[in-house]
PDB file of C-alpha atoms in Angstrom:
ATOM      1  CA  MET A   1      35.744 -22.937  -7.427  1.00  0.00           C
ATOM      2  CA  SER A   2      34.554 -26.374  -6.414  1.00  0.00           C
ATOM      3  CA  ASP A   3      33.323 -27.262  -2.943  1.00  0.00           C
ATOM      4  CA  ILE A   4      35.466 -30.401  -3.120  1.00  0.00           C
ATOM      5  CA  ALA A   5      39.158 -30.641  -2.312  1.00  0.00           C
ATOM      6  CA  THR A   6      41.511 -33.621  -2.429  1.00  0.00           C
ATOM      7  CA  ALA A   7      43.403 -34.488   0.730  1.00  0.00           C
ATOM      8  CA  PRO A   8      46.917 -35.714   0.063  1.00  0.00           C
ATOM      9  CA  THR A   9      47.955 -39.242   0.944  1.00  0.00           C
ATOM     10  CA  GLY A  10      49.291 -39.473   4.478  1.00  0.00           C
ATOM     11  CA  SER A  11      47.279 -36.547   5.850  1.00  0.00           C
ATOM     12  CA  THR A  12      45.092 -36.955   8.930  1.00  0.00           C
ATOM     13  CA  THR A  13      41.939 -36.987   6.781  1.00  0.00           C
ATOM     14  CA  ALA A  14      43.237 -39.335   4.130  1.00  0.00           C
ATOM     15  CA  GLY A  15      42.998 -43.097   4.063  1.00  0.00           C
ATOM     16  CA  PRO A  16      45.364 -45.407   2.195  1.00  0.00           C
ATOM     17  CA  GLY A  17      44.989 -43.381  -0.995  1.00  0.00           C
ATOM     18  CA  PRO A  18      43.858 -39.895  -2.037  1.00  0.00           C
ATOM     19  CA  THR A  19      40.547 -39.086  -0.350  1.00  0.00           C
ATOM     20  CA  THR A  20      37.962 -36.544  -1.480  1.00  0.00           C
ATOM     21  CA  VAL A  21      36.805 -34.306   1.354  1.00  0.00           C
ATOM     22  CA  THR A  22      34.672 -31.185   1.490  1.00  0.00           C
ATOM     23  CA  ASP A  23      36.187 -27.751   2.002  1.00  0.00           C
ATOM     24  CA  THR A  24      33.755 -27.019   4.839  1.00  0.00           C
ATOM     25  CA  ALA A  25      34.943 -23.448   5.385  1.00  0.00           C
ATOM     26  CA  LEU A  26      34.225 -22.604   1.752  1.00  0.00           C
ATOM     27  CA  VAL A  27      30.812 -24.286   1.863  1.00  0.00           C
ATOM     28  CA  ARG A  28      29.859 -22.437   5.048  1.00  0.00           C
ATOM     29  CA  ARG A  29      30.841 -19.106   3.522  1.00  0.00           C
ATOM     30  CA  ARG A  30      28.660 -19.812   0.491  1.00  0.00           C
ATOM     31  CA  ILE A  31      25.763 -20.829   2.704  1.00  0.00           C
ATOM     32  CA  ARG A  32      26.044 -17.596   4.671  1.00  0.00           C
ATOM     33  CA  ARG A  33      26.226 -15.460   1.515  1.00  0.00           C
ATOM     34  CA  TRP A  34      23.105 -16.995  -0.011  1.00  0.00           C
ATOM     35  CA  LEU A  35      21.244 -16.882   3.301  1.00  0.00           C
ATOM     36  CA  TRP A  36      22.126 -13.218   3.848  1.00  0.00           C
ATOM     37  CA  LEU A  37      20.894 -12.435   0.339  1.00  0.00           C
ATOM     38  CA  PHE A  38      17.583 -14.150   1.112  1.00  0.00           C
ATOM     39  CA  VAL A  39      17.256 -12.542   4.553  1.00  0.00           C
ATOM     40  CA  VAL A  40      18.000  -9.021   3.296  1.00  0.00           C
ATOM     41  CA  CYS A  41      15.496  -9.343   0.422  1.00  0.00           C
ATOM     42  CA  LEU A  42      12.881 -10.762   2.790  1.00  0.00           C
ATOM     43  CA  ALA A  43      13.389  -7.948   5.288  1.00  0.00           C
ATOM     44  CA  LEU A  44      13.305  -5.270   2.579  1.00  0.00           C
ATOM     45  CA  SER A  45      10.096  -6.679   1.115  1.00  0.00           C
ATOM     46  CA  GLY A  46       8.584  -6.487   4.573  1.00  0.00           C
ATOM     47  CA  LEU A  47       9.777  -2.945   5.258  1.00  0.00           C
ATOM     48  CA  THR A  48       8.121  -1.743   2.060  1.00  0.00           C
ATOM     49  CA  ALA A  49       4.736  -2.547   3.610  1.00  0.00           C
ATOM     50  CA  PHE A  50       5.101   0.320   6.111  1.00  0.00           C
ATOM     51  CA  PRO A  51       5.064   3.339   3.725  1.00  0.00           C
ATOM     52  CA  LEU A  52       2.455   1.789   1.427  1.00  0.00           C
ATOM     53  CA  GLN A  53       0.596   5.003   0.688  1.00  0.00           C
ATOM     54  CA  SER A  54       3.745   6.905  -0.285  1.00  0.00           C
ATOM     55  CA  GLU A  55       4.982   3.982  -2.391  1.00  0.00           C
ATOM     56  CA  THR A  56       1.813   3.654  -4.437  1.00  0.00           C
ATOM     57  CA  THR A  57       1.913   7.397  -5.144  1.00  0.00           C
ATOM     58  CA  LEU A  58       5.550   7.178  -6.229  1.00  0.00           C
ATOM     59  CA  LEU A  59       4.760   4.148  -8.401  1.00  0.00           C
ATOM     60  CA  VAL A  60       2.123   6.050 -10.352  1.00  0.00           C
ATOM     61  CA  ARG A  61       4.483   8.996 -10.818  1.00  0.00           C
ATOM     62  CA  ALA A  62       7.296   6.698 -11.984  1.00  0.00           C
ATOM     63  CA  LEU A  63       5.049   4.931 -14.500  1.00  0.00           C
ATOM     64  CA  ASP A  64       3.885   8.286 -15.887  1.00  0.00           C
ATOM     65  CA  ALA A  65       7.415   9.718 -16.035  1.00  0.00           C
ATOM     66  CA  THR A  66       8.832   6.694 -17.871  1.00  0.00           C
ATOM     67  CA  GLY A  67       5.899   6.345 -20.245  1.00  0.00           C
ATOM     68  CA  LEU A  68       5.150   2.824 -19.051  1.00  0.00           C
ATOM     69  CA  SER A  69       1.608   3.778 -18.117  1.00  0.00           C
ATOM     70  CA  SER A  70       0.956   4.545 -21.807  1.00  0.00           C
ATOM     71  CA  ALA A  71       2.875   1.537 -23.114  1.00  0.00           C
ATOM     72  CA  LEU A  72       1.244  -0.795 -20.570  1.00  0.00           C
ATOM     73  CA  PRO A  73      -2.183   0.717 -19.892  1.00  0.00           C
ATOM     74  CA  ALA A  74      -3.327  -2.227 -17.764  1.00  0.00           C
ATOM     75  CA  LEU A  75      -0.379  -1.705 -15.433  1.00  0.00           C
ATOM     76  CA  GLY A  76      -0.952   2.050 -15.345  1.00  0.00           C
ATOM     77  CA  ASP A  77      -4.647   1.651 -14.559  1.00  0.00           C
ATOM     78  CA  TRP A  78      -3.904  -0.885 -11.835  1.00  0.00           C
ATOM     79  CA  ALA A  79      -1.309   1.405 -10.246  1.00  0.00           C
ATOM     80  CA  VAL A  80      -3.783   4.319 -10.204  1.00  0.00           C
ATOM     81  CA  LEU A  81      -6.509   2.099  -8.757  1.00  0.00           C
ATOM     82  CA  THR A  82      -4.254   0.846  -5.958  1.00  0.00           C
ATOM     83  CA  ARG A  83      -3.006   4.348  -5.209  1.00  0.00           C
ATOM     84  CA  ASP A  84      -6.545   5.693  -4.943  1.00  0.00           C
ATOM     85  CA  GLY A  85      -7.742   2.689  -2.973  1.00  0.00           C
ATOM     86  CA  VAL A  86      -4.910   2.936  -0.444  1.00  0.00           C
ATOM     87  CA  ALA A  87      -5.339   6.705  -0.153  1.00  0.00           C
ATOM     88  CA  ASP A  88      -9.101   6.440   0.357  1.00  0.00           C
ATOM     89  CA  GLY A  89      -8.868   3.503   2.751  1.00  0.00           C
ATOM     90  CA  PHE A  90      -5.992   4.785   4.855  1.00  0.00           C
ATOM     91  CA  GLY A  91      -7.318   8.328   4.760  1.00  0.00           C
ATOM     92  CA  SER A  92     -10.832   7.450   5.901  1.00  0.00           C
ATOM     93  CA  HIS A  93      -9.890   4.487   8.070  1.00  0.00           C
ATOM     94  CA  PRO A  94      -6.259   4.742   9.266  1.00  0.00           C
ATOM     95  CA  PHE A  95      -6.594   1.525  11.267  1.00  0.00           C
ATOM     96  CA  LEU A  96      -6.503  -0.407   7.975  1.00  0.00           C
ATOM     97  CA  ALA A  97      -2.795   0.423   7.761  1.00  0.00           C
ATOM     98  CA  TYR A  98      -2.353  -1.478  11.020  1.00  0.00           C
ATOM     99  CA  GLY A  99      -2.898  -4.688   9.047  1.00  0.00           C
ATOM    100  CA  THR A 100      -0.044  -3.931   6.666  1.00  0.00           C
ATOM    101  CA  ASP A 101       2.103  -2.953   9.666  1.00  0.00           C
ATOM    102  CA  TRP A 102       1.676  -6.488  10.973  1.00  0.00           C
ATOM    103  CA  LEU A 103       2.452  -7.826   7.501  1.00  0.00           C
ATOM    104  CA  ALA A 104       5.772  -5.967   7.583  1.00  0.00           C
ATOM    105  CA  PHE A 105       6.437  -7.207  11.113  1.00  0.00           C
ATOM    106  CA  ALA A 106       5.785 -10.808  10.033  1.00  0.00           C
ATOM    107  CA  HIS A 107       8.411 -10.513   7.300  1.00  0.00           C
ATOM    108  CA  LEU A 108      10.963  -9.273   9.828  1.00  0.00           C
ATOM    109  CA  VAL A 109      10.142 -12.080  12.267  1.00  0.00           C
ATOM    110  CA  ILE A 110      10.473 -14.697   9.518  1.00  0.00           C
ATOM    111  CA  ALA A 111      13.816 -13.175   8.506  1.00  0.00           C
ATOM    112  CA  ALA A 112      14.994 -13.479  12.121  1.00  0.00           C
ATOM    113  CA  ALA A 113      14.275 -17.227  12.013  1.00  0.00           C
ATOM    114  CA  PHE A 114      17.261 -17.655   9.687  1.00  0.00           C
ATOM    115  CA  TRP A 115      19.653 -16.797  12.502  1.00  0.00           C
ATOM    116  CA  GLY A 116      19.642 -20.518  13.321  1.00  0.00           C
ATOM    117  CA  PRO A 117      20.804 -21.697   9.872  1.00  0.00           C
ATOM    118  CA  LEU A 118      23.383 -18.901   9.787  1.00  0.00           C
ATOM    119  CA  ARG A 119      24.926 -20.217  13.007  1.00  0.00           C
ATOM    120  CA  ASP A 120      24.486 -23.964  12.509  1.00  0.00           C
ATOM    121  CA  PRO A 121      23.140 -24.807   9.045  1.00  0.00           C
ATOM    122  CA  VAL A 122      23.196 -28.593   9.430  1.00  0.00           C
ATOM    123  CA  ARG A 123      21.221 -28.657  12.675  1.00  0.00           C
ATOM    124  CA  ASN A 124      18.755 -26.051  11.381  1.00  0.00           C
ATOM    125  CA  ILE A 125      18.220 -27.368   7.867  1.00  0.00           C
ATOM    126  CA  TRP A 126      14.538 -27.732   8.768  1.00  0.00           C
ATOM    127  CA  VAL A 127      14.241 -23.913   8.605  1.00  0.00           C
ATOM    128  CA  ILE A 128      15.400 -24.007   4.983  1.00  0.00           C
ATOM    129  CA  ARG A 129      12.920 -26.772   4.146  1.00  0.00           C
ATOM    130  CA  TRP A 130      10.117 -24.882   5.854  1.00  0.00           C
ATOM    131  CA  ALA A 131      11.010 -21.728   3.886  1.00  0.00           C
ATOM    132  CA  MET A 132      11.014 -23.717   0.641  1.00  0.00           C
ATOM    133  CA  LEU A 133       7.510 -24.982   1.433  1.00  0.00           C
ATOM    134  CA  ALA A 134       6.428 -21.401   2.192  1.00  0.00           C
ATOM    135  CA  CYS A 135       7.763 -20.248  -1.184  1.00  0.00           C
ATOM    136  CA  GLY A 136       5.802 -23.011  -2.884  1.00  0.00           C
ATOM    137  CA  ALA A 137       2.643 -22.044  -0.995  1.00  0.00           C
ATOM    138  CA  VAL A 138       2.824 -18.529  -2.448  1.00  0.00           C
ATOM    139  CA  ILE A 139       1.590 -19.863  -5.804  1.00  0.00           C
ATOM    140  CA  PRO A 140      -1.723 -21.456  -4.690  1.00  0.00           C
ATOM    141  CA  LEU A 141      -2.370 -18.521  -2.361  1.00  0.00           C
ATOM    142  CA  ALA A 142      -2.083 -16.051  -5.237  1.00  0.00           C
ATOM    143  CA  LEU A 143      -4.188 -18.209  -7.556  1.00  0.00           C
ATOM    144  CA  ILE A 144      -6.940 -18.718  -4.963  1.00  0.00           C
ATOM    145  CA  CYS A 145      -7.080 -15.359  -3.191  1.00  0.00           C
ATOM    146  CA  GLY A 146      -6.154 -13.259  -6.226  1.00  0.00           C
ATOM    147  CA  PRO A 147      -9.445 -13.785  -8.077  1.00  0.00           C
ATOM    148  CA  LEU A 148     -11.415 -13.500  -4.827  1.00  0.00           C
ATOM    149  CA  ARG A 149      -9.874 -10.048  -4.201  1.00  0.00           C
ATOM    150  CA  GLU A 150     -10.205  -9.024  -7.866  1.00  0.00           C
ATOM    151  CA  ILE A 151      -6.436  -8.878  -8.401  1.00  0.00           C
ATOM    152  CA  PRO A 152      -5.504  -8.773 -12.120  1.00  0.00           C
ATOM    153  CA  LEU A 153      -3.930 -11.956 -13.449  1.00  0.00           C
ATOM    154  CA  PHE A 154      -0.674 -10.234 -14.421  1.00  0.00           C
ATOM    155  CA  TRP A 155      -0.264  -8.986 -10.852  1.00  0.00           C
ATOM    156  CA  GLN A 156      -0.934 -12.473  -9.508  1.00  0.00           C
ATOM    157  CA  PHE A 157       2.082 -13.590 -11.549  1.00  0.00           C
ATOM    158  CA  VAL A 158       4.112 -10.764  -9.999  1.00  0.00           C
ATOM    159  CA  ASP A 159       3.136 -12.039  -6.561  1.00  0.00           C
ATOM    160  CA  MET A 160       3.944 -15.641  -7.506  1.00  0.00           C
ATOM    161  CA  SER A 161       7.372 -14.566  -8.723  1.00  0.00           C
ATOM    162  CA  PHE A 162       8.361 -13.886  -5.107  1.00  0.00           C
ATOM    163  CA  GLY A 163       7.970 -17.577  -4.361  1.00  0.00           C
ATOM    164  CA  VAL A 164       9.686 -18.670  -7.571  1.00  0.00           C
ATOM    165  CA  PHE A 165      12.729 -16.412  -7.188  1.00  0.00           C
ATOM    166  CA  GLY A 166      12.794 -16.837  -3.421  1.00  0.00           C
ATOM    167  CA  VAL A 167      13.170 -20.603  -3.599  1.00  0.00           C
ATOM    168  CA  ILE A 168      16.275 -20.410  -5.836  1.00  0.00           C
ATOM    169  CA  PRO A 169      18.763 -19.342  -3.118  1.00  0.00           C
ATOM    170  CA  LEU A 170      17.073 -21.743  -0.707  1.00  0.00           C
ATOM    171  CA  LEU A 171      17.612 -24.667  -3.080  1.00  0.00           C
ATOM    172  CA  ILE A 172      21.269 -23.711  -3.404  1.00  0.00           C
ATOM    173  CA  VAL A 173      21.623 -23.446   0.380  1.00  0.00           C
ATOM    174  CA  HIS A 174      19.876 -26.782   0.865  1.00  0.00           C
ATOM    175  CA  ARG A 175      22.285 -28.504  -1.515  1.00  0.00           C
ATOM    176  CA  LEU A 176      25.275 -26.957   0.258  1.00  0.00           C
ATOM    177  CA  ILE A 177      23.972 -27.989   3.682  1.00  0.00           C
ATOM    178  CA  ARG A 178      23.509 -31.556   2.437  1.00  0.00           C
ATOM    179  CA  THR A 179      27.162 -31.428   1.373  1.00  0.00           C
ATOM    180  CA  LEU A 180      28.114 -30.468   4.930  1.00  0.00           C
ATOM    181  CA  GLU A 181      25.917 -33.247   6.328  1.00  0.00           C
ATOM    182  CA  TRP A 182      27.630 -35.823   4.141  1.00  0.00           C
ATOM    183  CA  ASP A 183      31.068 -34.514   5.069  1.00  0.00           C
ATOM    184  CA  GLN A 184      30.266 -34.720   8.784  1.00  0.00           C
ATOM    185  CA  ALA A 185      29.029 -38.286   8.378  1.00  0.00           C
ATOM    186  CA  VAL A 186      32.182 -39.291   6.480  1.00  0.00           C
ATOM    187  CA  ARG A 187      34.487 -37.633   9.012  1.00  0.00           C
ATOM    188  CA  THR A 188      32.646 -39.202  11.951  1.00  0.00           C
ATOM    189  CA  HIS A 189      32.848 -42.646  10.353  1.00  0.00           C
ATOM    190  CA  HIS A 190      36.545 -42.123   9.533  1.00  0.00           C
ATOM    191  CA  ASP A 191      37.394 -41.056  13.096  1.00  0.00           C
ATOM    192  CA  PHE A 192      35.396 -43.953  14.554  1.00  0.00           C
ATOM    193  CA  ALA A 193      37.118 -46.447  12.252  1.00  0.00           C
ATOM    194  CA  ARG A 194      40.530 -45.155  13.365  1.00  0.00           C
ATOM    195  CA  VAL A 195      39.685 -45.518  17.066  1.00  0.00           C
ATOM    196  CA  VAL A 196      37.748 -48.794  16.992  1.00  0.00           C
ATOM    197  CA  PRO A 197      39.606 -51.491  15.062  1.00  0.00           C
ATOM    198  CA  SER A 198      37.634 -53.818  12.834  1.00  0.00           C
ATOM    199  CA  PRO A 199      37.163 -57.332  14.259  1.00  0.00           C
TER     200      PRO A 199
END
């Protein structure tokens, strides 16, 4: 279904002839759906940082059970290495997990920032633009810090995929918000033209 509807001649939104106006209710619903998808995924990705030790253990078991560790030995070896590293680090120095706790908390705080666009997307479009920049920054961060931390290249691409896939709903939301902005400008101009006659 299109975001555009045609107002019939003689309606309060129409001029002398048929006028194209935006179905703002439909656009707002689509904005909210895409934003909720982004917010839920962002929050879930943050929550997974809490049980990191259990998750790495389950990952190794899942790779072994499905045979992926044999089919993709590099992935299997990396999963075992991360499991052992997390177990050794958290076991010997539990305070290290405090860092990943704050990582999870940061994801939840960032997700909460989208309450503004959910309520008033036009006024808070800057949040969407900021999030798009953050998604783009994921790529240089992975490429710079990945080699410094001895992260395998294939896993750097996994990390970068969060930015690539994350920006897709944001681009859609941004386009929809721009549609609302344009509609508001047109309606404001139309109402002003009706009240203030041309000289």
